[in-house]
PDB file of C-alpha atoms in Angstrom:
ATOM      1  CA  UNK Y   1      -0.054  -0.024   0.004  1.00  0.00           C
ATOM      2  CA  UNK Y   2       1.281   3.430  -0.855  1.00  0.00           C
ATOM      3  CA  UNK Y   3       1.008   6.437   1.391  1.00  0.00           C
ATOM      4  CA  UNK Y   4       0.962  10.011   0.442  1.00  0.00           C
ATOM      5  CA  UNK Y   5       2.743  12.340   2.965  1.00  0.00           C
ATOM      6  CA  UNK Y   6       0.924  15.775   3.708  1.00  0.00           C
ATOM      7  CA  UNK Y   7       3.934  17.486   2.014  1.00  0.00           C
ATOM      8  CA  UNK Y   8       3.522  15.527  -1.137  1.00  0.00           C
ATOM      9  CA  UNK Y   9      -0.147  15.702  -1.417  1.00  0.00           C
ATOM     10  CA  UNK Y  10       0.068  19.541  -1.199  1.00  0.00           C
ATOM     11  CA  UNK Y  11       2.740  19.593  -3.965  1.00  0.00           C
ATOM     12  CA  UNK Y  12       1.216  16.874  -6.227  1.00  0.00           C
ATOM     13  CA  UNK Y  13       4.350  14.820  -5.929  1.00  0.00           C
ATOM     14  CA  UNK Y  14       4.896  11.050  -6.438  1.00  0.00           C
ATOM     15  CA  UNK Y  15       3.867   9.164  -3.376  1.00  0.00           C
ATOM     16  CA  UNK Y  16       6.655   7.884  -1.039  1.00  0.00           C
ATOM     17  CA  UNK Y  17       6.983   4.508   0.836  1.00  0.00           C
ATOM     18  CA  UNK Y  18       4.613   3.853   3.623  1.00  0.00           C
ATOM     19  CA  UNK Y  19       5.519   4.339   7.261  1.00  0.00           C
ATOM     20  CA  UNK Y  20       6.689   0.740   7.768  1.00  0.00           C
ATOM     21  CA  UNK Y  21       6.736  -2.705   6.352  1.00  0.00           C
ATOM     22  CA  UNK Y  22       3.142  -3.914   6.017  1.00  0.00           C
ATOM     23  CA  UNK Y  23       1.812  -0.620   6.893  1.00  0.00           C
ATOM     24  CA  UNK Y  24      -1.777   0.253   6.380  1.00  0.00           C
ATOM     25  CA  UNK Y  25      -1.561   3.769   7.577  1.00  0.00           C
ATOM     26  CA  UNK Y  26      -3.691   6.603   6.161  1.00  0.00           C
ATOM     27  CA  UNK Y  27      -2.029  10.023   5.162  1.00  0.00           C
ATOM     28  CA  UNK Y  28      -2.809  12.895   7.093  1.00  0.00           C
ATOM     29  CA  UNK Y  29      -5.342  15.339   5.485  1.00  0.00           C
ATOM     30  CA  UNK Y  30      -3.366  18.516   5.025  1.00  0.00           C
ATOM     31  CA  UNK Y  31      -6.405  20.371   6.068  1.00  0.00           C
ATOM     32  CA  UNK Y  32      -6.156  19.000   9.525  1.00  0.00           C
ATOM     33  CA  UNK Y  33      -2.417  20.164   9.952  1.00  0.00           C
ATOM     34  CA  UNK Y  34      -1.900  21.952  13.335  1.00  0.00           C
ATOM     35  CA  UNK Y  35      -0.219  25.197  12.594  1.00  0.00           C
ATOM     36  CA  UNK Y  36       1.432  27.899  14.931  1.00  0.00           C
ATOM     37  CA  UNK Y  37       1.361  25.760  18.136  1.00  0.00           C
ATOM     38  CA  UNK Y  38       4.114  23.594  19.443  1.00  0.00           C
ATOM     39  CA  UNK Y  39       2.760  19.854  19.451  1.00  0.00           C
ATOM     40  CA  UNK Y  40       3.806  17.199  21.845  1.00  0.00           C
ATOM     41  CA  UNK Y  41       2.667  13.583  22.032  1.00  0.00           C
ATOM     42  CA  UNK Y  42       3.010  11.687  25.184  1.00  0.00           C
ATOM     43  CA  UNK Y  43       3.480   7.995  24.983  1.00  0.00           C
ATOM     44  CA  UNK Y  44       4.219   5.144  27.379  1.00  0.00           C
ATOM     45  CA  UNK Y  45       3.140   1.906  28.857  1.00  0.00           C
ATOM     46  CA  UNK Y  46      -0.435   1.673  30.123  1.00  0.00           C
ATOM     47  CA  UNK Y  47      -0.697   2.623  33.869  1.00  0.00           C
ATOM     48  CA  UNK Y  48       2.727   4.533  33.853  1.00  0.00           C
ATOM     49  CA  UNK Y  49       1.298   8.004  34.905  1.00  0.00           C
ATOM     50  CA  UNK Y  50       1.031   9.454  31.310  1.00  0.00           C
ATOM     51  CA  UNK Y  51      -2.182  11.557  32.211  1.00  0.00           C
ATOM     52  CA  UNK Y  52      -0.645  12.630  35.432  1.00  0.00           C
ATOM     53  CA  UNK Y  53       2.522  13.688  33.631  1.00  0.00           C
ATOM     54  CA  UNK Y  54       0.708  15.243  30.878  1.00  0.00           C
ATOM     55  CA  UNK Y  55      -1.736  17.276  33.091  1.00  0.00           C
ATOM     56  CA  UNK Y  56       0.954  18.579  35.345  1.00  0.00           C
ATOM     57  CA  UNK Y  57       3.137  19.408  32.278  1.00  0.00           C
ATOM     58  CA  UNK Y  58       0.084  21.316  30.879  1.00  0.00           C
ATOM     59  CA  UNK Y  59      -0.146  23.092  34.082  1.00  0.00           C
ATOM     60  CA  UNK Y  60       3.500  24.077  34.077  1.00  0.00           C
ATOM     61  CA  UNK Y  61       3.169  25.425  30.466  1.00  0.00           C
ATOM     62  CA  UNK Y  62       0.206  27.453  31.798  1.00  0.00           C
ATOM     63  CA  UNK Y  63       2.469  28.872  34.387  1.00  0.00           C
ATOM     64  CA  UNK Y  64       4.991  30.093  31.722  1.00  0.00           C
ATOM     65  CA  UNK Y  65       2.037  32.113  30.266  1.00  0.00           C
ATOM     66  CA  UNK Y  66       1.312  29.788  27.608  1.00  0.00           C
ATOM     67  CA  UNK Y  67      -2.100  29.098  26.007  1.00  0.00           C
ATOM     68  CA  UNK Y  68      -2.613  25.245  26.404  1.00  0.00           C
ATOM     69  CA  UNK Y  69      -4.641  22.740  24.979  1.00  0.00           C
ATOM     70  CA  UNK Y  70      -4.545  19.084  26.300  1.00  0.00           C
ATOM     71  CA  UNK Y  71      -6.188  16.399  24.147  1.00  0.00           C
ATOM     72  CA  UNK Y  72      -6.942  13.008  25.846  1.00  0.00           C
ATOM     73  CA  UNK Y  73      -6.829  10.203  23.440  1.00  0.00           C
ATOM     74  CA  UNK Y  74      -7.798   7.422  25.652  1.00  0.00           C
ATOM     75  CA  UNK Y  75     -11.269   5.682  25.762  1.00  0.00           C
ATOM     76  CA  UNK Y  76     -11.153   5.862  29.481  1.00  0.00           C
ATOM     77  CA  UNK Y  77     -11.207   9.641  29.027  1.00  0.00           C
ATOM     78  CA  UNK Y  78      -9.718  10.661  32.298  1.00  0.00           C
ATOM     79  CA  UNK Y  79      -6.631  12.357  30.879  1.00  0.00           C
ATOM     80  CA  UNK Y  80      -7.861  15.760  31.927  1.00  0.00           C
ATOM     81  CA  UNK Y  81      -9.474  14.682  35.043  1.00  0.00           C
ATOM     82  CA  UNK Y  82      -7.084  16.658  37.554  1.00  0.00           C
ATOM     83  CA  UNK Y  83      -7.488  19.673  35.381  1.00  0.00           C
ATOM     84  CA  UNK Y  84     -11.130  19.990  35.214  1.00  0.00           C
ATOM     85  CA  UNK Y  85     -12.184  18.014  38.533  1.00  0.00           C
ATOM     86  CA  UNK Y  86     -14.461  15.755  36.629  1.00  0.00           C
ATOM     87  CA  UNK Y  87     -14.748  13.393  33.590  1.00  0.00           C
ATOM     88  CA  UNK Y  88     -15.672  15.579  30.733  1.00  0.00           C
ATOM     89  CA  UNK Y  89     -17.863  14.260  27.745  1.00  0.00           C
ATOM     90  CA  UNK Y  90     -15.761  12.798  24.790  1.00  0.00           C
ATOM     91  CA  UNK Y  91     -15.797  14.051  21.219  1.00  0.00           C
ATOM     92  CA  UNK Y  92     -17.084  10.830  19.889  1.00  0.00           C
ATOM     93  CA  UNK Y  93     -19.878  10.666  22.657  1.00  0.00           C
ATOM     94  CA  UNK Y  94     -20.967  14.315  21.518  1.00  0.00           C
ATOM     95  CA  UNK Y  95     -20.852  13.805  17.888  1.00  0.00           C
ATOM     96  CA  UNK Y  96     -22.953  10.684  18.447  1.00  0.00           C
ATOM     97  CA  UNK Y  97     -25.747  12.950  19.953  1.00  0.00           C
ATOM     98  CA  UNK Y  98     -25.904  15.002  16.612  1.00  0.00           C
ATOM     99  CA  UNK Y  99     -25.672  11.859  14.305  1.00  0.00           C
ATOM    100  CA  UNK Y 100     -21.886  12.963  13.619  1.00  0.00           C
ATOM    101  CA  UNK Y 101     -23.088  16.258  12.032  1.00  0.00           C
ATOM    102  CA  UNK Y 102     -20.172  18.225  13.366  1.00  0.00           C
ATOM    103  CA  UNK Y 103     -21.729  21.665  12.132  1.00  0.00           C
ATOM    104  CA  UNK Y 104     -24.378  21.415  14.846  1.00  0.00           C
ATOM    105  CA  UNK Y 105     -21.662  21.497  17.735  1.00  0.00           C
ATOM    106  CA  UNK Y 106     -20.655  24.570  19.595  1.00  0.00           C
ATOM    107  CA  UNK Y 107     -17.122  24.902  21.337  1.00  0.00           C
ATOM    108  CA  UNK Y 108     -18.673  24.542  24.670  1.00  0.00           C
ATOM    109  CA  UNK Y 109     -20.059  21.198  23.915  1.00  0.00           C
ATOM    110  CA  UNK Y 110     -16.627  19.591  23.710  1.00  0.00           C
ATOM    111  CA  UNK Y 111     -13.937  21.787  25.121  1.00  0.00           C
ATOM    112  CA  UNK Y 112     -13.739  22.672  28.800  1.00  0.00           C
ATOM    113  CA  UNK Y 113     -11.490  25.053  30.698  1.00  0.00           C
ATOM    114  CA  UNK Y 114      -9.505  23.517  33.408  1.00  0.00           C
ATOM    115  CA  UNK Y 115      -6.883  24.494  35.940  1.00  0.00           C
ATOM    116  CA  UNK Y 116      -5.059  27.858  35.266  1.00  0.00           C
ATOM    117  CA  UNK Y 117      -6.918  28.260  31.812  1.00  0.00           C
ATOM    118  CA  UNK Y 118      -5.676  24.918  30.232  1.00  0.00           C
ATOM    119  CA  UNK Y 119      -8.210  23.969  27.680  1.00  0.00           C
ATOM    120  CA  UNK Y 120      -9.258  20.379  27.752  1.00  0.00           C
ATOM    121  CA  UNK Y 121     -10.677  18.030  25.327  1.00  0.00           C
ATOM    122  CA  UNK Y 122     -11.212  14.226  25.560  1.00  0.00           C
ATOM    123  CA  UNK Y 123     -11.380  12.557  22.277  1.00  0.00           C
ATOM    124  CA  UNK Y 124     -12.629   9.125  23.527  1.00  0.00           C
ATOM    125  CA  UNK Y 125     -12.653   6.048  21.440  1.00  0.00           C
ATOM    126  CA  UNK Y 126     -14.989   3.824  19.547  1.00  0.00           C
ATOM    127  CA  UNK Y 127     -16.590   0.935  21.190  1.00  0.00           C
ATOM    128  CA  UNK Y 128     -14.217  -1.949  21.705  1.00  0.00           C
ATOM    129  CA  UNK Y 129     -13.531  -3.962  18.615  1.00  0.00           C
ATOM    130  CA  UNK Y 130     -15.661  -1.708  16.365  1.00  0.00           C
ATOM    131  CA  UNK Y 131     -13.328   1.207  15.200  1.00  0.00           C
ATOM    132  CA  UNK Y 132     -10.039   2.933  15.020  1.00  0.00           C
ATOM    133  CA  UNK Y 133      -8.512   5.492  17.307  1.00  0.00           C
ATOM    134  CA  UNK Y 134      -6.910   7.378  14.441  1.00  0.00           C
ATOM    135  CA  UNK Y 135     -10.433   8.116  13.165  1.00  0.00           C
ATOM    136  CA  UNK Y 136     -11.200   9.706  16.565  1.00  0.00           C
ATOM    137  CA  UNK Y 137      -8.085  11.672  16.725  1.00  0.00           C
ATOM    138  CA  UNK Y 138      -8.820  13.134  13.247  1.00  0.00           C
ATOM    139  CA  UNK Y 139     -12.390  14.128  14.168  1.00  0.00           C
ATOM    140  CA  UNK Y 140     -11.085  15.888  17.242  1.00  0.00           C
ATOM    141  CA  UNK Y 141      -8.594  17.975  15.488  1.00  0.00           C
ATOM    142  CA  UNK Y 142     -11.338  18.523  12.575  1.00  0.00           C
ATOM    143  CA  UNK Y 143     -13.431  19.975  15.108  1.00  0.00           C
ATOM    144  CA  UNK Y 144     -11.015  22.174  16.787  1.00  0.00           C
ATOM    145  CA  UNK Y 145      -9.865  23.485  13.199  1.00  0.00           C
ATOM    146  CA  UNK Y 146     -13.550  24.120  12.235  1.00  0.00           C
ATOM    147  CA  UNK Y 147     -14.133  26.283  15.186  1.00  0.00           C
ATOM    148  CA  UNK Y 148     -10.756  28.114  15.103  1.00  0.00           C
ATOM    149  CA  UNK Y 149      -9.776  26.992  18.592  1.00  0.00           C
ATOM    150  CA  UNK Y 150      -6.129  26.083  17.539  1.00  0.00           C
ATOM    151  CA  UNK Y 151      -5.479  29.673  16.192  1.00  0.00           C
ATOM    152  CA  UNK Y 152      -4.681  31.197  19.594  1.00  0.00           C
ATOM    153  CA  UNK Y 153      -3.047  28.245  21.138  1.00  0.00           C
ATOM    154  CA  UNK Y 154       0.568  27.947  22.282  1.00  0.00           C
ATOM    155  CA  UNK Y 155       1.105  24.310  23.166  1.00  0.00           C
ATOM    156  CA  UNK Y 156      -0.901  21.251  22.354  1.00  0.00           C
ATOM    157  CA  UNK Y 157      -0.380  18.079  24.359  1.00  0.00           C
ATOM    158  CA  UNK Y 158      -1.754  14.747  22.954  1.00  0.00           C
ATOM    159  CA  UNK Y 159      -1.956  12.219  25.961  1.00  0.00           C
ATOM    160  CA  UNK Y 160      -2.064   8.924  24.184  1.00  0.00           C
ATOM    161  CA  UNK Y 161      -3.396   5.408  25.196  1.00  0.00           C
ATOM    162  CA  UNK Y 162      -0.621   2.912  26.325  1.00  0.00           C
ATOM    163  CA  UNK Y 163       2.187   1.756  24.131  1.00  0.00           C
ATOM    164  CA  UNK Y 164       1.915   1.990  20.438  1.00  0.00           C
ATOM    165  CA  UNK Y 165       0.748  -1.240  18.738  1.00  0.00           C
ATOM    166  CA  UNK Y 166      -1.776   0.014  16.414  1.00  0.00           C
ATOM    167  CA  UNK Y 167      -1.821   2.682  13.609  1.00  0.00           C
ATOM    168  CA  UNK Y 168      -4.871   4.282  15.105  1.00  0.00           C
ATOM    169  CA  UNK Y 169      -3.280   5.463  18.165  1.00  0.00           C
ATOM    170  CA  UNK Y 170      -0.038   6.320  16.370  1.00  0.00           C
ATOM    171  CA  UNK Y 171      -2.109   8.996  14.487  1.00  0.00           C
ATOM    172  CA  UNK Y 172      -1.147  11.981  17.116  1.00  0.00           C
ATOM    173  CA  UNK Y 173       2.388  11.257  15.788  1.00  0.00           C
ATOM    174  CA  UNK Y 174       1.299  12.865  12.451  1.00  0.00           C
ATOM    175  CA  UNK Y 175       0.592  16.128  14.232  1.00  0.00           C
ATOM    176  CA  UNK Y 176       3.357  16.283  16.755  1.00  0.00           C
ATOM    177  CA  UNK Y 177       6.774  18.059  16.652  1.00  0.00           C
ATOM    178  CA  UNK Y 178       8.096  15.926  19.344  1.00  0.00           C
ATOM    179  CA  UNK Y 179       7.090  12.680  20.949  1.00  0.00           C
ATOM    180  CA  UNK Y 180       8.089  12.148  24.641  1.00  0.00           C
ATOM    181  CA  UNK Y 181       7.935   8.729  26.333  1.00  0.00           C
ATOM    182  CA  UNK Y 182       6.932   8.283  30.087  1.00  0.00           C
ATOM    183  CA  UNK Y 183       8.715   5.031  31.430  1.00  0.00           C
ATOM    184  CA  UNK Y 184       9.513   3.650  34.844  1.00  0.00           C
ATOM    185  CA  UNK Y 185      12.938   2.208  35.512  1.00  0.00           C
ATOM    186  CA  UNK Y 186      11.716  -1.433  34.949  1.00  0.00           C
ATOM    187  CA  UNK Y 187      11.990  -4.050  32.215  1.00  0.00           C
ATOM    188  CA  UNK Y 188       8.099  -3.827  31.202  1.00  0.00           C
ATOM    189  CA  UNK Y 189       8.261  -0.136  30.791  1.00  0.00           C
ATOM    190  CA  UNK Y 190      11.394  -0.346  28.883  1.00  0.00           C
ATOM    191  CA  UNK Y 191      10.204  -2.833  26.547  1.00  0.00           C
ATOM    192  CA  UNK Y 192       7.305  -0.853  25.734  1.00  0.00           C
ATOM    193  CA  UNK Y 193       9.411   2.167  25.280  1.00  0.00           C
ATOM    194  CA  UNK Y 194      11.349   0.429  22.540  1.00  0.00           C
ATOM    195  CA  UNK Y 195       7.959  -0.349  20.710  1.00  0.00           C
ATOM    196  CA  UNK Y 196       7.230   3.425  20.821  1.00  0.00           C
ATOM    197  CA  UNK Y 197      10.788   4.361  19.580  1.00  0.00           C
ATOM    198  CA  UNK Y 198      10.025   1.960  16.619  1.00  0.00           C
ATOM    199  CA  UNK Y 199       6.795   3.632  15.889  1.00  0.00           C
ATOM    200  CA  UNK Y 200       8.202   7.207  16.177  1.00  0.00           C
ATOM    201  CA  UNK Y 201      10.942   6.102  13.668  1.00  0.00           C
ATOM    202  CA  UNK Y 202       8.300   4.874  11.254  1.00  0.00           C
ATOM    203  CA  UNK Y 203       6.282   8.079  11.413  1.00  0.00           C
ATOM    204  CA  UNK Y 204       9.291  10.305  11.237  1.00  0.00           C
ATOM    205  CA  UNK Y 205       9.881   8.752   7.522  1.00  0.00           C
ATOM    206  CA  UNK Y 206       6.997  10.924   6.339  1.00  0.00           C
ATOM    207  CA  UNK Y 207       6.108  13.323   9.031  1.00  0.00           C
ATOM    208  CA  UNK Y 208       7.765  16.127  11.047  1.00  0.00           C
ATOM    209  CA  UNK Y 209       7.658  14.251  14.289  1.00  0.00           C
ATOM    210  CA  UNK Y 210      10.948  13.448  16.127  1.00  0.00           C
ATOM    211  CA  UNK Y 211      11.934  11.850  19.560  1.00  0.00           C
ATOM    212  CA  UNK Y 212      12.286  14.360  22.094  1.00  0.00           C
ATOM    213  CA  UNK Y 213      13.163  12.028  25.160  1.00  0.00           C
ATOM    214  CA  UNK Y 214      12.179  10.216  27.989  1.00  0.00           C
ATOM    215  CA  UNK Y 215      10.466  11.281  31.285  1.00  0.00           C
ATOM    216  CA  UNK Y 216      11.407   8.841  33.964  1.00  0.00           C
ATOM    217  CA  UNK Y 217       8.343   8.420  36.335  1.00  0.00           C
ATOM    218  CA  UNK Y 218       7.555   6.439  39.627  1.00  0.00           C
ATOM    219  CA  UNK Y 219      11.080   5.432  40.120  1.00  0.00           C
ATOM    220  CA  UNK Y 220      13.661   6.028  42.748  1.00  0.00           C
ATOM    221  CA  UNK Y 221      16.515   5.253  40.377  1.00  0.00           C
ATOM    222  CA  UNK Y 222      17.270   5.328  36.780  1.00  0.00           C
ATOM    223  CA  UNK Y 223      19.893   2.663  36.127  1.00  0.00           C
ATOM    224  CA  UNK Y 224      18.062   0.559  33.650  1.00  0.00           C
ATOM    225  CA  UNK Y 225      16.491   3.375  31.785  1.00  0.00           C
ATOM    226  CA  UNK Y 226      20.171   4.899  31.613  1.00  0.00           C
ATOM    227  CA  UNK Y 227      21.422   1.480  30.067  1.00  0.00           C
ATOM    228  CA  UNK Y 228      18.712   1.622  27.428  1.00  0.00           C
ATOM    229  CA  UNK Y 229      19.570   5.327  26.671  1.00  0.00           C
ATOM    230  CA  UNK Y 230      23.111   4.604  26.220  1.00  0.00           C
ATOM    231  CA  UNK Y 231      22.354   1.743  23.871  1.00  0.00           C
ATOM    232  CA  UNK Y 232      19.833   3.524  21.792  1.00  0.00           C
ATOM    233  CA  UNK Y 233      20.552   7.124  21.778  1.00  0.00           C
ATOM    234  CA  UNK Y 234      17.757   8.137  24.024  1.00  0.00           C
ATOM    235  CA  UNK Y 235      18.194  10.883  26.735  1.00  0.00           C
ATOM    236  CA  UNK Y 236      16.269  11.482  29.863  1.00  0.00           C
ATOM    237  CA  UNK Y 237      14.418  14.907  30.045  1.00  0.00           C
ATOM    238  CA  UNK Y 238      13.131  14.718  33.658  1.00  0.00           C
ATOM    239  CA  UNK Y 239      12.842  12.278  36.533  1.00  0.00           C
ATOM    240  CA  UNK Y 240       9.737  12.092  38.913  1.00  0.00           C
ATOM    241  CA  UNK Y 241      10.183   9.713  41.916  1.00  0.00           C
ATOM    242  CA  UNK Y 242       7.396   7.585  43.357  1.00  0.00           C
ATOM    243  CA  UNK Y 243       5.991  10.041  45.914  1.00  0.00           C
ATOM    244  CA  UNK Y 244       2.949   9.763  47.851  1.00  0.00           C
ATOM    245  CA  UNK Y 245       2.010  13.490  47.180  1.00  0.00           C
ATOM    246  CA  UNK Y 246       1.731  12.635  43.471  1.00  0.00           C
ATOM    247  CA  UNK Y 247      -0.471   9.731  44.180  1.00  0.00           C
ATOM    248  CA  UNK Y 248      -2.739  11.741  46.616  1.00  0.00           C
ATOM    249  CA  UNK Y 249      -2.915  14.676  43.805  1.00  0.00           C
ATOM    250  CA  UNK Y 250      -4.802  12.388  41.611  1.00  0.00           C
ATOM    251  CA  UNK Y 251      -7.286  11.167  44.291  1.00  0.00           C
ATOM    252  CA  UNK Y 252      -7.926  14.856  45.201  1.00  0.00           C
ATOM    253  CA  UNK Y 253      -8.730  15.670  41.311  1.00  0.00           C
ATOM    254  CA  UNK Y 254      -5.772  18.183  41.527  1.00  0.00           C
ATOM    255  CA  UNK Y 255      -2.700  19.125  39.751  1.00  0.00           C
ATOM    256  CA  UNK Y 256       0.512  19.182  41.913  1.00  0.00           C
ATOM    257  CA  UNK Y 257       0.384  22.968  41.513  1.00  0.00           C
ATOM    258  CA  UNK Y 258      -2.666  22.888  43.746  1.00  0.00           C
ATOM    259  CA  UNK Y 259      -1.548  20.624  46.584  1.00  0.00           C
ATOM    260  CA  UNK Y 260      -0.462  21.784  49.944  1.00  0.00           C
ATOM    261  CA  UNK Y 261       3.221  22.921  50.007  1.00  0.00           C
ATOM    262  CA  UNK Y 262       6.029  20.719  51.045  1.00  0.00           C
ATOM    263  CA  UNK Y 263       9.742  20.631  50.399  1.00  0.00           C
ATOM    264  CA  UNK Y 264       8.998  17.363  48.339  1.00  0.00           C
ATOM    265  CA  UNK Y 265       6.232  18.980  46.413  1.00  0.00           C
ATOM    266  CA  UNK Y 266       7.951  21.939  45.608  1.00  0.00           C
ATOM    267  CA  UNK Y 267      11.033  20.112  44.288  1.00  0.00           C
ATOM    268  CA  UNK Y 268       8.565  18.201  41.756  1.00  0.00           C
ATOM    269  CA  UNK Y 269       6.756  21.530  40.705  1.00  0.00           C
ATOM    270  CA  UNK Y 270      10.040  22.852  39.936  1.00  0.00           C
ATOM    271  CA  UNK Y 271      11.081  19.876  37.874  1.00  0.00           C
ATOM    272  CA  UNK Y 272       7.887  20.143  36.001  1.00  0.00           C
ATOM    273  CA  UNK Y 273       8.686  23.786  35.192  1.00  0.00           C
ATOM    274  CA  UNK Y 274      12.160  23.034  34.145  1.00  0.00           C
ATOM    275  CA  UNK Y 275      10.775  20.357  31.919  1.00  0.00           C
ATOM    276  CA  UNK Y 276       8.248  22.753  30.230  1.00  0.00           C
ATOM    277  CA  UNK Y 277      10.805  25.303  29.851  1.00  0.00           C
ATOM    278  CA  UNK Y 278      13.147  22.973  28.133  1.00  0.00           C
ATOM    279  CA  UNK Y 279      10.417  21.655  25.731  1.00  0.00           C
ATOM    280  CA  UNK Y 280       9.345  25.288  24.854  1.00  0.00           C
ATOM    281  CA  UNK Y 281      12.895  26.282  24.302  1.00  0.00           C
ATOM    282  CA  UNK Y 282      13.139  23.254  21.970  1.00  0.00           C
ATOM    283  CA  UNK Y 283      14.785  19.909  22.415  1.00  0.00           C
ATOM    284  CA  UNK Y 284      17.209  18.195  19.967  1.00  0.00           C
ATOM    285  CA  UNK Y 285      15.678  15.661  17.507  1.00  0.00           C
ATOM    286  CA  UNK Y 286      17.302  12.454  18.874  1.00  0.00           C
ATOM    287  CA  UNK Y 287      18.209   9.869  16.202  1.00  0.00           C
ATOM    288  CA  UNK Y 288      17.150   6.942  18.257  1.00  0.00           C
ATOM    289  CA  UNK Y 289      17.845   3.400  17.049  1.00  0.00           C
ATOM    290  CA  UNK Y 290      15.478   0.977  18.520  1.00  0.00           C
ATOM    291  CA  UNK Y 291      16.719  -2.519  19.886  1.00  0.00           C
ATOM    292  CA  UNK Y 292      15.558  -6.069  18.945  1.00  0.00           C
ATOM    293  CA  UNK Y 293      13.594  -7.560  21.670  1.00  0.00           C
ATOM    294  CA  UNK Y 294      16.379 -10.356  22.534  1.00  0.00           C
ATOM    295  CA  UNK Y 295      18.874  -7.536  22.979  1.00  0.00           C
ATOM    296  CA  UNK Y 296      16.753  -5.741  25.587  1.00  0.00           C
ATOM    297  CA  UNK Y 297      16.529  -9.110  27.595  1.00  0.00           C
ATOM    298  CA  UNK Y 298      20.263  -9.212  27.344  1.00  0.00           C
ATOM    299  CA  UNK Y 299      20.953  -5.594  28.150  1.00  0.00           C
ATOM    300  CA  UNK Y 300      19.084  -5.614  31.185  1.00  0.00           C
ATOM    301  CA  UNK Y 301      20.468  -8.745  32.624  1.00  0.00           C
ATOM    302  CA  UNK Y 302      17.855 -11.421  31.875  1.00  0.00           C
ATOM    303  CA  UNK Y 303      18.969 -15.024  31.027  1.00  0.00           C
TER     304      UNK Y 303
END
C-alpha cells in the first residue's frame, strides 16, 4: 500500500513509501495540519502515569504564560481529570448525539476550561472492537480547526493510550513536533518504550515528528533506563520519583500545583517547570535506534 505524505499531497508529488513494512496507514489530510502551536505527543506503557504527567506538564506550561490545549486520546477519557475536576464528555460521545453532524456543535459542547486556563478535550474512542483510534483523533482535530480553536493556542499536548501497537493510536504522531515517552525504571516499561521508539522512527519517515526524550516516572533510580538510553541514543528529560504526594494529587482531583506545599512537592513542581521550559525552548531531535527484543533481555540482565 502506498501512502501520500501531507507535504507530497500539497505539492502533487509522487507518493513515497509507507510508514513501515506492511503499513496500512492513512495519510494525514493537509487540511488537518496543526499550525502555529508547539505540539507534543506523550506515550508510554499503560498505567505508567502519562495522564498525571501530561496534566502537570500542561499546568507548568500555563504557569509560563502559554495558552495550552490538552487532548486526551484514551477511551477511558480521564486524561484531563485533575485539570477539570471531573470526567468531561468525549468528542465521540458528543458527535453521536448529533448523528455525527459536526456543524451542529458549539465549542462549549466538547472543550472545557481547566486549571489555570488550560483548555481540555477528551477525544474518547470507538466501542471495543468496532473502530479505529486514528479516526477519533482526526475528528477531534477537525472539530478544533473548524471552530478556530487552534489559532490562539501555544502548546498542544496529546496524551495517548498505552504503548503503540496500532496505527490508530499512532495518529497523534502525524501532528506532533516532538514525542516524549513516560517510562519507569523497569523492564516492562522499557520494553514498551522500545516499541514506541520503533513507531516514532516509522512516522518520522513521512512526518515532522521526532523523538524528544524520556520522562522517568515513579522510580527511585534510573539505572535500567540509563542502560537503554546509552544503547539507543535516547536521553532523559526529567525524573519524577514515586512520591505519595503525586498519588494523592490524583485522588484529590488536583494538579501538583494545587496541593499543600511541602519541600518534596516544591521540588517536583520545579522539575515540571524546568521540563516545560526545556520543551518550549526546543529539545534536540534524537536519532534513536530501537533495539531487537532479544537484545533488551540481554541488556537488562535476563537469561
